[in-house]
Amino acid sequence: MKISEFQLERYLALHEFSAPFLLCTSDSETMTIRELLSLKPGADEEFHNLGLGYTESQGNPALRKEIANLYTSLNSDQIVVSAGAEEAIFLLMNILLSPGDHVIVQAPAYQSLYEVANAIGCAVSRWELKENGSGWVSDIEELKRLIRPDTKAIVVNSPHNPTGHLFTHGEWNDLNKIIRETSIRLISDEVYRGLEHARELQLSAAADEHPRNISIGVMSKAFGLAGLRIGWIATHDKEVVRRFLAMKDYTTICSSAPSEFLATLALQNKDVILRKNLAIVHQNLHLLSDFFKKFSHVMTWSAPIAGSTAFPRIINGMSAQKFCDEVRENIGVLLLPGSVFGVDGSYVRFGYGRSDMHQSLNKLVQYLQEK
């Protein structure tokens, strides 16, 4: 397989660990191992006595049980643990798609959600989110027009990175109605699930909606535990589970035992962690709202309703790439140009899931005031 370079990851590899102020990150506030272990009496001793041998390829049973508890209709046998969401995406595309298949991908998108299919030799259609006066919106009728007789899969990400879009309950029902009435498979990237800004906005998981659907989850985003490198797929489809495991034998084989232990512990305390991270999100949203009001002559935004990223648009005539280069080089603030999501022009990604966001935002405020 020959695959194009991952623009977002290459950009972050160049700048994420050298720029002092990160205003583009998509993950939530992280925790130390000490903080995580403190959530359960005796966890420290358990962790220190943990063996460092191989783990089960499908994932530690205790971890899979906790992941299954995130869904309403699945059990631990219908969960497969992966190395982050990235391995899950890569393996799913390779076991489900063949050259010549047609795939519809919600866009803009994290590159692997469409680039792996491209590399396999699929025809990929972009189902574009549109920005109007009230926010980012999806058009189900447009999706229907994109469907072809050879459409194999629809790939969505909701809550959405980078826009902060979330399907309405009606749109989600309409999308799953399409799945029920066709042979198309729904692959749903749900890595920001749990970061809906209002509880009533949360959608059912795709895997709970139809036996052919596949949900992808991860510990990195809503839980802020990216360093564990623990993701998963959830599906009722036994054949997908079987083929995924067979393909995984050629990649990671199994996960890290310490990571699985810590991920299990985090999921056992999911309400505490999510409540903390949502509080940070809400606090930062207030700061961003004030920022975009103050600098409305520079950029405008459609306020996100879920997740930890926003996708404002520069309106002062400067390109996103030039703006991002300028603020990074002059004040050390890292933003992401929309081009890394396949979007040309003036969009940039802001991240607001971390507690130190105000430091980066204050640097940007001072810079724009002095221009």
CSV table of C-alpha atoms in Angstrom, one decimal:
chain,number,residue,atom,x,y,z
A,1,MET,CA,0.0,0.0,0.0
A,2,LYS,CA,1.3,3.5,-1.0
A,3,ILE,CA,-0.4,6.1,1.2
A,4,SER,CA,0.0,9.9,1.2
A,5,GLU,CA,1.7,11.5,4.2
A,6,PHE,CA,-0.6,12.4,7.1
A,7,GLN,CA,-0.5,16.2,6.9
A,8,LEU,CA,-1.9,16.9,10.4
A,9,GLU,CA,0.4,14.4,12.1
A,10,ARG,CA,3.5,15.6,10.2
A,11,TYR,CA,2.6,19.2,11.1
A,12,LEU,CA,2.3,18.4,14.8
A,13,ALA,CA,5.5,16.3,14.7
A,14,LEU,CA,7.3,19.4,13.5
A,15,HIS,CA,5.8,21.9,15.9
A,16,GLU,CA,3.9,20.3,18.8
A,17,PHE,CA,6.8,19.6,21.1
A,18,SER,CA,8.7,22.8,20.3
A,19,ALA,CA,6.0,25.5,20.4
A,20,PRO,CA,5.6,26.7,24.0
A,21,PHE,CA,1.9,27.6,23.6
A,22,LEU,CA,-0.6,25.0,22.2
A,23,LEU,CA,-3.9,26.4,21.1
A,24,CYS,CA,-4.8,23.7,18.6
A,25,THR,CA,-4.9,20.5,20.7
A,26,SER,CA,-7.9,18.2,20.4
A,27,ASP,CA,-7.5,16.2,23.6
A,28,SER,CA,-8.9,16.9,27.0
A,29,GLU,CA,-6.9,17.6,30.2
A,30,THR,CA,-4.7,14.7,31.0
A,31,MET,CA,-3.8,13.1,34.3
A,32,THR,CA,-0.6,11.7,35.9
A,33,ILE,CA,-0.4,8.0,36.8
A,34,ARG,CA,-0.4,9.1,40.5
A,35,GLU,CA,-3.7,11.0,40.0
A,36,LEU,CA,-5.3,8.1,38.2
A,37,LEU,CA,-4.2,5.5,40.7
A,38,SER,CA,-5.6,7.7,43.5
A,39,LEU,CA,-9.1,7.1,42.2
A,40,LYS,CA,-9.2,3.6,43.6
A,41,PRO,CA,-8.0,2.4,47.0
A,42,GLY,CA,-5.3,-0.3,46.5
A,43,ALA,CA,-4.8,0.5,42.8
A,44,ASP,CA,-1.2,1.6,43.5
A,45,GLU,CA,-0.3,-1.8,44.9
A,46,GLU,CA,-2.1,-3.6,42.0
A,47,PHE,CA,-0.2,-1.5,39.5
A,48,HIS,CA,3.2,-2.3,41.0
A,49,ASN,CA,2.4,-6.0,41.1
A,50,LEU,CA,1.3,-6.1,37.4
A,51,GLY,CA,3.0,-8.6,35.2
A,52,LEU,CA,4.6,-7.3,32.0
A,53,GLY,CA,4.0,-10.3,29.8
A,54,TYR,CA,1.8,-10.5,26.7
A,55,THR,CA,-1.8,-9.6,27.0
A,56,GLU,CA,-4.9,-11.0,25.2
A,57,SER,CA,-5.0,-9.9,21.6
A,58,GLN,CA,-8.7,-8.9,21.9
A,59,GLY,CA,-7.9,-6.9,25.0
A,60,ASN,CA,-7.9,-7.5,28.7
A,61,PRO,CA,-11.4,-8.9,29.7
A,62,ALA,CA,-11.8,-6.4,32.5
A,63,LEU,CA,-11.1,-3.6,30.1
A,64,ARG,CA,-13.4,-4.9,27.5
A,65,LYS,CA,-16.2,-5.2,30.1
A,66,GLU,CA,-15.7,-1.5,31.1
A,67,ILE,CA,-15.7,-0.5,27.4
A,68,ALA,CA,-18.9,-2.5,26.8
A,69,ASN,CA,-20.6,-0.6,29.6
A,70,LEU,CA,-20.3,2.6,27.4
A,71,TYR,CA,-22.9,1.0,25.1
A,72,THR,CA,-26.5,-0.2,25.8
A,73,SER,CA,-26.5,-3.5,23.8
A,74,LEU,CA,-23.0,-4.9,23.6
A,75,ASN,CA,-21.0,-7.2,25.7
A,76,SER,CA,-17.2,-7.7,26.1
A,77,ASP,CA,-17.0,-10.2,23.3
A,78,GLN,CA,-18.1,-7.5,20.9
A,79,ILE,CA,-15.2,-5.2,21.8
A,80,VAL,CA,-11.7,-5.3,20.4
A,81,VAL,CA,-9.0,-3.2,21.9
A,82,SER,CA,-6.6,-1.4,19.5
A,83,ALA,CA,-3.6,0.9,19.6
A,84,GLY,CA,-5.5,4.1,19.8
A,85,ALA,CA,-8.2,4.9,17.3
A,86,GLU,CA,-5.7,5.1,14.5
A,87,GLU,CA,-5.0,1.3,14.4
A,88,ALA,CA,-8.8,0.7,14.6
A,89,ILE,CA,-9.4,2.9,11.5
A,90,PHE,CA,-6.5,1.4,9.5
A,91,LEU,CA,-7.5,-2.2,10.2
A,92,LEU,CA,-11.2,-1.6,9.6
A,93,MET,CA,-10.6,0.0,6.3
A,94,ASN,CA,-8.4,-2.9,5.2
A,95,ILE,CA,-10.7,-5.7,6.2
A,96,LEU,CA,-13.9,-4.1,4.9
A,97,LEU,CA,-12.9,-2.3,1.7
A,98,SER,CA,-11.6,-3.5,-1.6
A,99,PRO,CA,-10.3,-1.6,-4.7
A,100,GLY,CA,-13.2,-0.1,-6.6
A,101,ASP,CA,-15.5,0.2,-3.6
A,102,HIS,CA,-17.3,3.5,-3.1
A,103,VAL,CA,-17.0,5.2,0.3
A,104,ILE,CA,-18.7,8.4,1.5
A,105,VAL,CA,-16.8,10.3,4.2
A,106,GLN,CA,-18.1,13.2,6.2
A,107,ALA,CA,-15.8,16.2,5.7
A,108,PRO,CA,-13.7,17.9,6.7
A,109,ALA,CA,-12.2,14.9,8.3
A,110,TYR,CA,-9.2,13.5,10.1
A,111,GLN,CA,-7.1,12.3,7.2
A,112,SER,CA,-7.0,8.6,7.9
A,113,LEU,CA,-10.8,8.4,7.7
A,114,TYR,CA,-10.5,8.9,3.9
A,115,GLU,CA,-6.8,8.5,3.0
A,116,VAL,CA,-6.7,4.8,3.9
A,117,ALA,CA,-9.6,4.1,1.6
A,118,ASN,CA,-7.9,6.1,-1.1
A,119,ALA,CA,-4.8,4.1,-0.7
A,120,ILE,CA,-6.8,0.8,-1.0
A,121,GLY,CA,-8.1,2.1,-4.3
A,122,CYS,CA,-11.6,3.1,-3.3
A,123,ALA,CA,-13.6,5.9,-4.8
A,124,VAL,CA,-14.2,8.4,-2.0
A,125,SER,CA,-16.9,11.1,-2.0
A,126,ARG,CA,-16.8,13.9,0.6
A,127,TRP,CA,-20.1,14.6,2.4
A,128,GLU,CA,-19.3,18.2,3.3
A,129,LEU,CA,-20.5,20.0,6.4
A,130,LYS,CA,-21.6,23.5,5.6
A,131,GLU,CA,-21.3,26.6,7.7
A,132,ASN,CA,-24.3,28.9,7.8
A,133,GLY,CA,-25.4,31.7,10.1
A,134,SER,CA,-26.4,29.3,12.9
A,135,GLY,CA,-23.4,27.0,12.8
A,136,TRP,CA,-22.1,23.9,11.0
A,137,VAL,CA,-24.9,21.8,9.5
A,138,SER,CA,-25.2,18.4,7.6
A,139,ASP,CA,-27.5,17.8,4.7
A,140,ILE,CA,-29.0,14.3,4.8
A,141,GLU,CA,-30.6,14.9,1.3
A,142,GLU,CA,-27.1,15.6,0.0
A,143,LEU,CA,-25.9,12.3,1.5
A,144,LYS,CA,-28.7,10.5,-0.2
A,145,ARG,CA,-27.6,12.0,-3.6
A,146,LEU,CA,-24.0,10.8,-3.0
A,147,ILE,CA,-25.0,7.1,-2.5
A,148,ARG,CA,-24.3,4.9,-5.4
A,149,PRO,CA,-25.0,1.2,-6.1
A,150,ASP,CA,-21.4,0.4,-5.2
A,151,THR,CA,-21.4,2.4,-2.0
A,152,LYS,CA,-19.8,0.1,0.6
A,153,ALA,CA,-19.5,2.4,3.7
A,154,ILE,CA,-20.4,5.8,5.1
A,155,VAL,CA,-17.8,7.2,7.5
A,156,VAL,CA,-18.8,9.8,10.0
A,157,ASN,CA,-17.3,11.6,13.0
A,158,SER,CA,-19.7,12.9,15.6
A,159,PRO,CA,-19.0,14.9,17.8
A,160,HIS,CA,-16.9,16.3,14.9
A,161,ASN,CA,-13.3,17.3,14.7
A,162,PRO,CA,-12.5,20.1,13.8
A,163,THR,CA,-15.8,21.9,13.7
A,164,GLY,CA,-17.5,20.9,16.9
A,165,HIS,CA,-20.6,19.8,14.9
A,166,LEU,CA,-22.9,17.1,16.2
A,167,PHE,CA,-25.8,15.5,14.4
A,168,THR,CA,-29.2,16.3,15.7
A,169,HIS,CA,-31.2,13.3,17.0
A,170,GLY,CA,-33.4,13.6,13.9
A,171,GLU,CA,-30.4,13.5,11.6
A,172,TRP,CA,-28.9,10.6,13.4
A,173,ASN,CA,-32.2,8.7,13.1
A,174,ASP,CA,-32.3,9.5,9.4
A,175,LEU,CA,-28.8,8.4,8.8
A,176,ASN,CA,-29.4,5.1,10.6
A,177,LYS,CA,-32.6,4.7,8.6
A,178,ILE,CA,-30.5,4.7,5.4
A,179,ILE,CA,-28.3,2.0,6.9
A,180,ARG,CA,-31.3,-0.2,7.7
A,181,GLU,CA,-32.7,0.2,4.2
A,182,THR,CA,-29.5,-0.6,2.4
A,183,SER,CA,-26.5,-2.9,2.6
A,184,ILE,CA,-24.2,0.0,3.4
A,185,ARG,CA,-22.1,-0.2,6.5
A,186,LEU,CA,-21.8,2.8,9.0
A,187,ILE,CA,-18.3,3.4,10.4
A,188,SER,CA,-18.7,5.9,13.2
A,189,ASP,CA,-15.7,7.7,14.8
A,190,GLU,CA,-17.0,8.5,18.2
A,191,VAL,CA,-13.8,9.5,20.0
A,192,TYR,CA,-15.2,12.7,21.3
A,193,ARG,CA,-18.4,11.1,22.7
A,194,GLY,CA,-18.9,12.2,26.3
A,195,LEU,CA,-17.9,15.8,25.5
A,196,GLU,CA,-21.3,17.0,24.4
A,197,HIS,CA,-21.8,20.4,25.8
A,198,ALA,CA,-25.3,19.6,27.0
A,199,ARG,CA,-26.2,16.1,28.2
A,200,GLU,CA,-29.4,15.9,26.2
A,201,LEU,CA,-27.4,16.3,22.9
A,202,GLN,CA,-25.6,13.0,23.3
A,203,LEU,CA,-26.5,10.5,20.5
A,204,SER,CA,-26.8,6.8,20.8
A,205,ALA,CA,-23.7,4.9,19.8
A,206,ALA,CA,-23.7,3.7,16.2
A,207,ALA,CA,-23.0,0.1,17.3
A,208,ASP,CA,-26.2,0.2,19.4
A,209,GLU,CA,-28.3,1.3,16.4
A,210,HIS,CA,-27.7,-1.6,13.9
A,211,PRO,CA,-25.8,-4.9,13.9
A,212,ARG,CA,-23.8,-3.8,10.8
A,213,ASN,CA,-22.6,-0.5,12.4
A,214,ILE,CA,-19.1,-0.1,13.9
A,215,SER,CA,-18.3,2.4,16.6
A,216,ILE,CA,-14.7,3.5,17.2
A,217,GLY,CA,-13.6,4.8,20.6
A,218,VAL,CA,-10.5,5.9,22.3
A,219,MET,CA,-9.1,7.0,25.7
A,220,SER,CA,-7.3,10.0,24.1
A,221,LYS,CA,-9.9,12.6,23.6
A,222,ALA,CA,-12.8,12.8,26.1
A,223,PHE,CA,-10.7,11.1,28.8
A,224,GLY,CA,-7.5,13.0,28.0
A,225,LEU,CA,-5.3,9.8,28.3
A,226,ALA,CA,-3.7,9.8,24.9
A,227,GLY,CA,-0.4,8.4,26.3
A,228,LEU,CA,-2.1,5.1,27.1
A,229,ARG,CA,-2.6,4.5,23.3
A,230,ILE,CA,-5.8,2.5,24.0
A,231,GLY,CA,-8.7,2.6,21.5
A,232,TRP,CA,-11.3,0.1,20.4
A,233,ILE,CA,-14.0,-1.0,18.0
A,234,ALA,CA,-17.5,-2.0,19.1
A,235,THR,CA,-19.8,-4.0,16.9
A,236,HIS,CA,-22.4,-6.8,16.9
A,237,ASP,CA,-20.8,-8.2,13.7
A,238,LYS,CA,-18.9,-11.3,14.8
A,239,GLU,CA,-17.2,-11.6,11.4
A,240,VAL,CA,-15.8,-8.1,11.7
A,241,VAL,CA,-14.5,-9.0,15.1
A,242,ARG,CA,-12.9,-12.2,13.7
A,243,ARG,CA,-11.3,-10.5,10.7
A,244,PHE,CA,-10.1,-7.5,12.8
A,245,LEU,CA,-8.3,-9.8,15.2
A,246,ALA,CA,-6.7,-11.7,12.3
A,247,MET,CA,-5.4,-8.5,10.8
A,248,LYS,CA,-4.3,-7.2,14.1
A,249,ASP,CA,-1.8,-10.1,14.3
A,250,TYR,CA,0.2,-8.3,11.6
A,251,THR,CA,0.2,-4.9,13.5
A,252,THR,CA,0.3,-4.7,17.3
A,253,ILE,CA,-0.8,-8.2,18.2
A,254,CYS,CA,-1.8,-7.0,21.7
A,255,SER,CA,-1.8,-3.9,23.9
A,256,SER,CA,0.5,-2.8,26.7
A,257,ALA,CA,-0.5,-4.4,30.0
A,258,PRO,CA,0.1,-1.2,32.1
A,259,SER,CA,-2.0,0.8,29.6
A,260,GLU,CA,-4.8,-1.6,29.8
A,261,PHE,CA,-4.8,-1.6,33.6
A,262,LEU,CA,-4.8,2.2,33.7
A,263,ALA,CA,-7.5,2.5,31.0
A,264,THR,CA,-9.7,0.1,33.0
A,265,LEU,CA,-9.2,2.2,36.1
A,266,ALA,CA,-10.1,5.3,34.2
A,267,LEU,CA,-13.3,3.8,32.8
A,268,GLN,CA,-14.3,2.6,36.2
A,269,ASN,CA,-14.2,6.3,37.2
A,270,LYS,CA,-15.5,7.7,33.9
A,271,ASP,CA,-18.1,10.0,35.5
A,272,VAL,CA,-15.4,11.7,37.7
A,273,ILE,CA,-13.0,12.2,34.7
A,274,LEU,CA,-15.7,13.4,32.2
A,275,ARG,CA,-17.2,15.8,34.7
A,276,LYS,CA,-13.8,17.4,35.3
A,277,ASN,CA,-13.0,17.6,31.6
A,278,LEU,CA,-16.4,19.0,30.7
A,279,ALA,CA,-16.0,21.7,33.3
A,280,ILE,CA,-12.7,22.8,31.7
A,281,VAL,CA,-14.4,22.8,28.3
A,282,HIS,CA,-17.2,25.0,29.5
A,283,GLN,CA,-14.8,27.4,31.2
A,284,ASN,CA,-12.7,27.7,28.0
A,285,LEU,CA,-15.7,28.2,25.8
A,286,HIS,CA,-16.6,31.3,27.7
A,287,LEU,CA,-13.1,32.6,27.1
A,288,LEU,CA,-13.3,31.8,23.4
A,289,SER,CA,-16.7,33.5,23.1
A,290,ASP,CA,-15.2,36.7,24.5
A,291,PHE,CA,-12.2,36.4,22.3
A,292,PHE,CA,-14.2,36.0,19.1
A,293,LYS,CA,-16.4,39.0,20.0
A,294,LYS,CA,-13.4,41.1,20.7
A,295,PHE,CA,-11.6,40.2,17.5
A,296,SER,CA,-14.6,39.8,15.2
A,297,HIS,CA,-12.7,42.0,12.6
A,298,VAL,CA,-10.0,39.3,12.4
A,299,MET,CA,-11.9,36.0,12.5
A,300,THR,CA,-15.4,34.6,13.0
A,301,TRP,CA,-16.6,31.3,14.4
A,302,SER,CA,-19.6,29.0,14.6
A,303,ALA,CA,-19.6,28.1,18.2
A,304,PRO,CA,-19.2,24.3,18.7
A,305,ILE,CA,-21.8,22.3,20.5
A,306,ALA,CA,-19.7,19.2,21.3
A,307,GLY,CA,-16.1,18.0,21.5
A,308,SER,CA,-13.0,20.1,22.3
A,309,THR,CA,-12.2,21.8,18.9
A,310,ALA,CA,-13.5,24.7,17.0
A,311,PHE,CA,-12.9,25.8,13.4
A,312,PRO,CA,-13.0,29.6,13.1
A,313,ARG,CA,-12.4,31.4,9.8
A,314,ILE,CA,-10.0,34.3,9.3
A,315,ILE,CA,-11.8,37.2,7.6
A,316,ASN,CA,-9.0,39.9,7.4
A,317,GLY,CA,-7.7,38.6,4.1
A,318,MET,CA,-4.8,36.5,5.4
A,319,SER,CA,-4.6,32.8,4.6
A,320,ALA,CA,-4.8,30.3,7.4
A,321,GLN,CA,-1.3,29.0,6.6
A,322,LYS,CA,0.2,32.4,6.8
A,323,PHE,CA,-1.6,33.3,10.0
A,324,CYS,CA,-0.6,30.0,11.7
A,325,ASP,CA,3.0,30.5,10.6
A,326,GLU,CA,3.0,34.1,11.8
A,327,VAL,CA,1.7,33.5,15.3
A,328,ARG,CA,3.9,30.4,15.8
A,329,GLU,CA,7.1,32.2,14.7
A,330,ASN,CA,6.4,35.4,16.5
A,331,ILE,CA,4.7,34.4,19.8
A,332,GLY,CA,5.1,30.6,19.9
A,333,VAL,CA,1.3,29.9,19.7
A,334,LEU,CA,0.5,26.8,17.7
A,335,LEU,CA,-2.7,26.7,15.7
A,336,LEU,CA,-3.6,24.3,12.9
A,337,PRO,CA,-4.4,25.5,9.3
A,338,GLY,CA,-7.5,24.0,7.7
A,339,SER,CA,-5.3,22.6,4.9
A,340,VAL,CA,-4.3,19.6,7.2
A,341,PHE,CA,-8.0,18.6,7.0
A,342,GLY,CA,-8.2,19.0,3.3
A,343,VAL,CA,-9.8,22.5,3.6
A,344,ASP,CA,-8.2,25.3,1.6
A,345,GLY,CA,-8.4,28.9,2.5
A,346,SER,CA,-9.0,30.6,5.8
A,347,TYR,CA,-10.1,28.1,8.5
A,348,VAL,CA,-7.9,27.2,11.5
A,349,ARG,CA,-8.4,24.8,14.3
A,350,PHE,CA,-8.6,25.9,18.0
A,351,GLY,CA,-8.5,23.4,20.8
A,352,TYR,CA,-10.1,24.1,24.2
A,353,GLY,CA,-10.0,20.9,26.2
A,354,ARG,CA,-7.0,21.7,28.4
A,355,SER,CA,-6.8,23.8,31.5
A,356,ASP,CA,-3.9,25.9,30.3
A,357,MET,CA,-5.7,27.1,27.2
A,358,HIS,CA,-6.0,30.6,28.7
A,359,GLN,CA,-2.2,31.1,28.6
A,360,SER,CA,-2.1,30.5,24.9
A,361,LEU,CA,-5.2,32.6,24.3
A,362,ASN,CA,-3.7,35.5,26.3
A,363,LYS,CA,-0.6,35.4,24.2
A,364,LEU,CA,-2.7,35.6,21.0
A,365,VAL,CA,-4.9,38.4,22.5
A,366,GLN,CA,-1.8,40.5,23.3
A,367,TYR,CA,-0.3,39.9,19.8
A,368,LEU,CA,-3.5,40.8,18.0
A,369,GLN,CA,-3.9,43.9,20.1
A,370,GLU,CA,-0.4,45.1,19.3
A,371,LYS,CA,-0.8,44.6,15.5
